[in-house]
Amino acid sequence: EKIAKRTVGFSGADLENMMNEAAIAIARENKKEIDMEDIEEASMKVKYGPSKKRLHDEYEREMTAYHEAGHAVLAHMLPYADPVHRISIVSRGHALGYTFTPPEKDKVQLLKSEMLDDMVVMMGGRAAEMLIYDEQTAGASNDIERATRVARSMVVEYGMSKLGPMNFAPQYDRSYAKAWGEPHKISAQLQEKVDSEIRELIDEAQKKAMTLLKKHRKQLDDVTTKLLEVETLDGDEFERVMGVKKARKDLKRS
């Protein structure tokens, strides 16, 4: 059950790759059987890349810990955000750390509330940097890119802004079921409004992230302290610091 939760969204090939990576790892260590920790490490390797031993001074380690704790605390507090399954300050790929929040089940539909909460979680790393150090790092670049992509989709494709239910993406003629010719684009004045709506969504996410982290500063400090001690927390260990995440209420018809 724990592995299933870790691997929501994995294809069959991803699962096969994960088990192959786990088998290679135990062969290197001359172990006879794959255990849970081997599978955990293999799933992270498939998702984020291999772990890297980088030299960090204590200041950089602490900044990374606060950054990841910012993501994790907000994911725990926001009702429509997915729960934290693992948080780490061990480098993987280009990332200095990561917060792993896979959905608890496959989603076939996205709610506006979910996307808004996800954006707040994405901005949690930058908000934590500003709250603790009154400084910004380049480590938030991927978070900002993802949040911008979500905000743009909400405005341009999903009609989830004050501009209403209209698609603002370039439109192609689709004669004979094929796209051809130059796309029809919106006017410069309307594009300015689209950009303004995207900016507003991101600004609101940033403000909410900062407000919540100020309110839950003690939990932010506690998670950071634990991360600096052990480097990686799984979901159970994280909940021992934060408490159990409240279950989301199902939508009711009005």
Short mmCIF file of C-alpha atoms in Angstrom, two decimals, residues 24-187:
data_model
loop_
_atom_site.label_atom_id
_atom_site.label_comp_id
_atom_site.label_asym_id
_atom_site.label_seq_id
_atom_site.Cartn_x
_atom_site.Cartn_y
_atom_site.Cartn_z
CA ILE A 24 21.00 -3.12 -9.17
CA ALA A 25 21.37 -1.32 -5.84
CA ILE A 26 21.20 -4.49 -3.73
CA ALA A 27 23.62 -6.26 -6.09
CA ARG A 28 26.18 -3.53 -5.41
CA GLU A 29 25.73 -4.08 -1.68
CA ASN A 30 25.73 -7.91 -1.92
CA LYS A 31 22.27 -8.08 -0.37
CA LYS A 32 19.99 -11.05 -1.02
CA GLU A 33 16.59 -9.32 -1.02
CA ILE A 34 15.08 -5.96 -1.95
CA ASP A 35 13.63 -4.20 1.10
CA MET A 36 11.38 -1.18 1.50
CA GLU A 37 14.25 1.30 1.71
CA ASP A 38 15.66 0.01 -1.58
CA ILE A 39 12.30 0.55 -3.28
CA GLU A 40 11.97 4.03 -1.75
CA GLU A 41 15.39 5.03 -3.08
CA ALA A 42 14.67 3.51 -6.50
CA SER A 43 11.33 5.32 -6.82
CA MET A 44 13.03 8.65 -6.02
CA LYS A 45 15.76 7.87 -8.56
CA VAL A 46 13.14 7.25 -11.28
CA LYS A 47 11.26 10.42 -10.32
CA TYR A 48 14.06 12.90 -9.62
CA GLY A 49 17.32 11.27 -10.70
CA PRO A 50 20.17 9.75 -8.66
CA SER A 51 21.18 11.25 -5.34
CA LYS A 52 24.36 13.33 -5.36
CA LYS A 53 26.83 13.99 -2.60
CA ARG A 54 27.43 17.70 -2.93
CA LEU A 55 29.50 19.73 -0.52
CA HIS A 56 27.35 22.31 1.25
CA ASP A 57 28.28 24.62 4.08
CA GLU A 58 25.88 24.81 7.01
CA TYR A 59 24.34 28.06 5.77
CA GLU A 60 23.39 26.51 2.40
CA ARG A 61 22.07 23.34 4.07
CA GLU A 62 19.88 25.43 6.35
CA MET A 63 18.55 27.55 3.48
CA THR A 64 17.70 24.41 1.50
CA ALA A 65 16.00 22.91 4.56
CA TYR A 66 13.87 26.01 5.11
CA HIS A 67 13.00 26.09 1.39
CA GLU A 68 11.78 22.48 1.38
CA ALA A 69 10.08 22.86 4.75
CA GLY A 70 8.15 25.82 3.30
CA HIS A 71 6.73 23.58 0.58
CA ALA A 72 5.96 20.75 2.99
CA VAL A 73 4.28 22.81 5.74
CA LEU A 74 1.95 24.46 3.23
CA ALA A 75 1.11 21.12 1.58
CA HIS A 76 0.17 19.83 5.03
CA MET A 77 -1.95 22.85 5.96
CA LEU A 78 -3.87 23.45 2.73
CA PRO A 79 -7.00 21.28 2.35
CA TYR A 80 -6.78 20.74 -1.42
CA ALA A 81 -3.01 20.12 -1.57
CA ASP A 82 -1.71 16.56 -1.82
CA PRO A 83 -0.09 15.13 1.35
CA VAL A 84 3.67 15.01 1.86
CA HIS A 85 5.16 11.55 1.25
CA ARG A 86 8.82 12.49 1.51
CA ILE A 87 10.90 15.61 2.06
CA SER A 88 14.68 15.70 1.70
CA ILE A 89 17.69 17.98 1.47
CA VAL A 90 19.70 15.32 -0.37
CA SER A 91 20.55 16.61 -3.86
CA ARG A 92 19.03 14.84 -6.88
CA GLY A 93 19.54 15.89 -10.48
CA HIS A 94 19.75 19.68 -10.54
CA ALA A 95 17.72 20.07 -7.34
CA LEU A 96 19.38 20.73 -3.98
CA GLY A 97 16.40 19.11 -2.24
CA TYR A 98 12.85 18.01 -2.95
CA THR A 99 9.38 17.70 -1.44
CA PHE A 100 7.46 14.72 -2.84
CA THR A 101 3.67 15.17 -2.77
CA PRO A 102 2.09 12.64 -5.15
CA PRO A 103 -1.72 12.50 -5.32
CA GLU A 104 -3.28 9.77 -3.20
CA LYS A 105 -5.10 8.40 -6.23
CA ASP A 106 -5.15 8.91 -9.99
CA LYS A 107 -7.03 12.09 -10.88
CA VAL A 108 -9.29 12.35 -13.90
CA GLN A 109 -10.51 15.84 -13.05
CA LEU A 110 -8.79 18.99 -11.75
CA LEU A 111 -10.54 21.46 -9.46
CA LYS A 112 -9.80 25.17 -9.37
CA SER A 113 -9.34 24.87 -5.59
CA GLU A 114 -6.68 22.19 -6.12
CA MET A 115 -4.77 24.30 -8.62
CA LEU A 116 -4.87 27.37 -6.36
CA ASP A 117 -3.58 25.39 -3.37
CA ASP A 118 -0.89 23.74 -5.53
CA MET A 119 0.35 27.18 -6.58
CA VAL A 120 0.59 28.26 -2.94
CA VAL A 121 2.65 25.14 -2.16
CA MET A 122 4.91 25.86 -5.16
CA MET A 123 5.58 29.37 -3.86
CA GLY A 124 6.27 28.07 -0.34
CA GLY A 125 10.02 27.70 -0.90
CA ARG A 126 10.48 31.31 -2.01
CA ALA A 127 8.17 32.53 0.78
CA ALA A 128 10.25 30.66 3.38
CA GLU A 129 13.45 32.23 2.02
CA MET A 130 11.95 35.70 2.28
CA LEU A 131 10.49 35.07 5.74
CA ILE A 132 13.65 33.67 7.32
CA TYR A 133 16.46 35.44 5.45
CA ASP A 134 14.74 38.37 3.68
CA GLU A 135 16.58 37.06 0.61
CA GLN A 136 15.85 35.15 -2.59
CA THR A 137 17.74 32.25 -4.17
CA ALA A 138 17.84 30.80 -7.68
CA GLY A 139 16.61 27.51 -6.22
CA ALA A 140 13.01 28.65 -6.66
CA SER A 141 13.26 28.92 -10.46
CA ASN A 142 11.57 25.58 -11.15
CA ASP A 143 8.82 26.34 -8.61
CA ILE A 144 8.14 29.69 -10.29
CA GLU A 145 8.09 28.09 -13.74
CA ARG A 146 5.56 25.47 -12.62
CA ALA A 147 3.35 28.01 -10.84
CA THR A 148 3.37 30.26 -13.92
CA ARG A 149 2.40 27.29 -16.10
CA VAL A 150 -0.55 26.46 -13.82
CA ALA A 151 -1.70 30.09 -13.68
CA ARG A 152 -1.45 30.46 -17.45
CA SER A 153 -3.49 27.29 -18.01
CA MET A 154 -6.17 28.53 -15.60
CA VAL A 155 -6.51 31.84 -17.46
CA VAL A 156 -5.83 30.84 -21.07
CA GLU A 157 -7.36 27.36 -21.31
CA TYR A 158 -9.71 26.66 -18.39
CA GLY A 159 -11.60 29.95 -18.11
CA MET A 160 -10.81 30.20 -14.37
CA SER A 161 -10.24 33.97 -14.11
CA LYS A 162 -12.21 37.21 -14.12
CA LEU A 163 -11.93 37.23 -17.91
CA GLY A 164 -14.48 34.44 -18.01
CA PRO A 165 -14.91 31.16 -19.89
CA MET A 166 -13.01 31.92 -23.05
CA ASN A 167 -9.95 30.21 -24.55
CA PHE A 168 -7.16 32.74 -25.19
CA ALA A 169 -4.66 30.32 -26.75
CA PRO A 170 -3.81 30.69 -30.47
CA GLN A 171 -6.64 29.19 -32.54
CA TYR A 172 -5.99 27.20 -35.72
CA ASP A 173 -8.34 26.50 -38.61
CA ARG A 174 -9.17 22.81 -38.46
CA SER A 175 -10.61 22.04 -41.86
CA TYR A 176 -10.61 18.31 -42.64
CA ALA A 177 -9.69 17.59 -38.99
CA LYS A 178 -6.20 19.08 -39.47
CA ALA A 179 -4.66 22.23 -38.07
CA TRP A 180 -3.25 24.47 -40.77
CA GLY A 181 -2.39 28.10 -41.53
CA GLU A 182 -1.39 30.89 -39.17
CA PRO A 183 -3.14 30.74 -35.78
CA HIS A 184 -5.70 33.41 -34.92
CA LYS A 185 -4.23 35.42 -32.03
CA ILE A 186 -5.88 37.68 -29.52
CA SER A 187 -5.34 41.44 -29.63
#
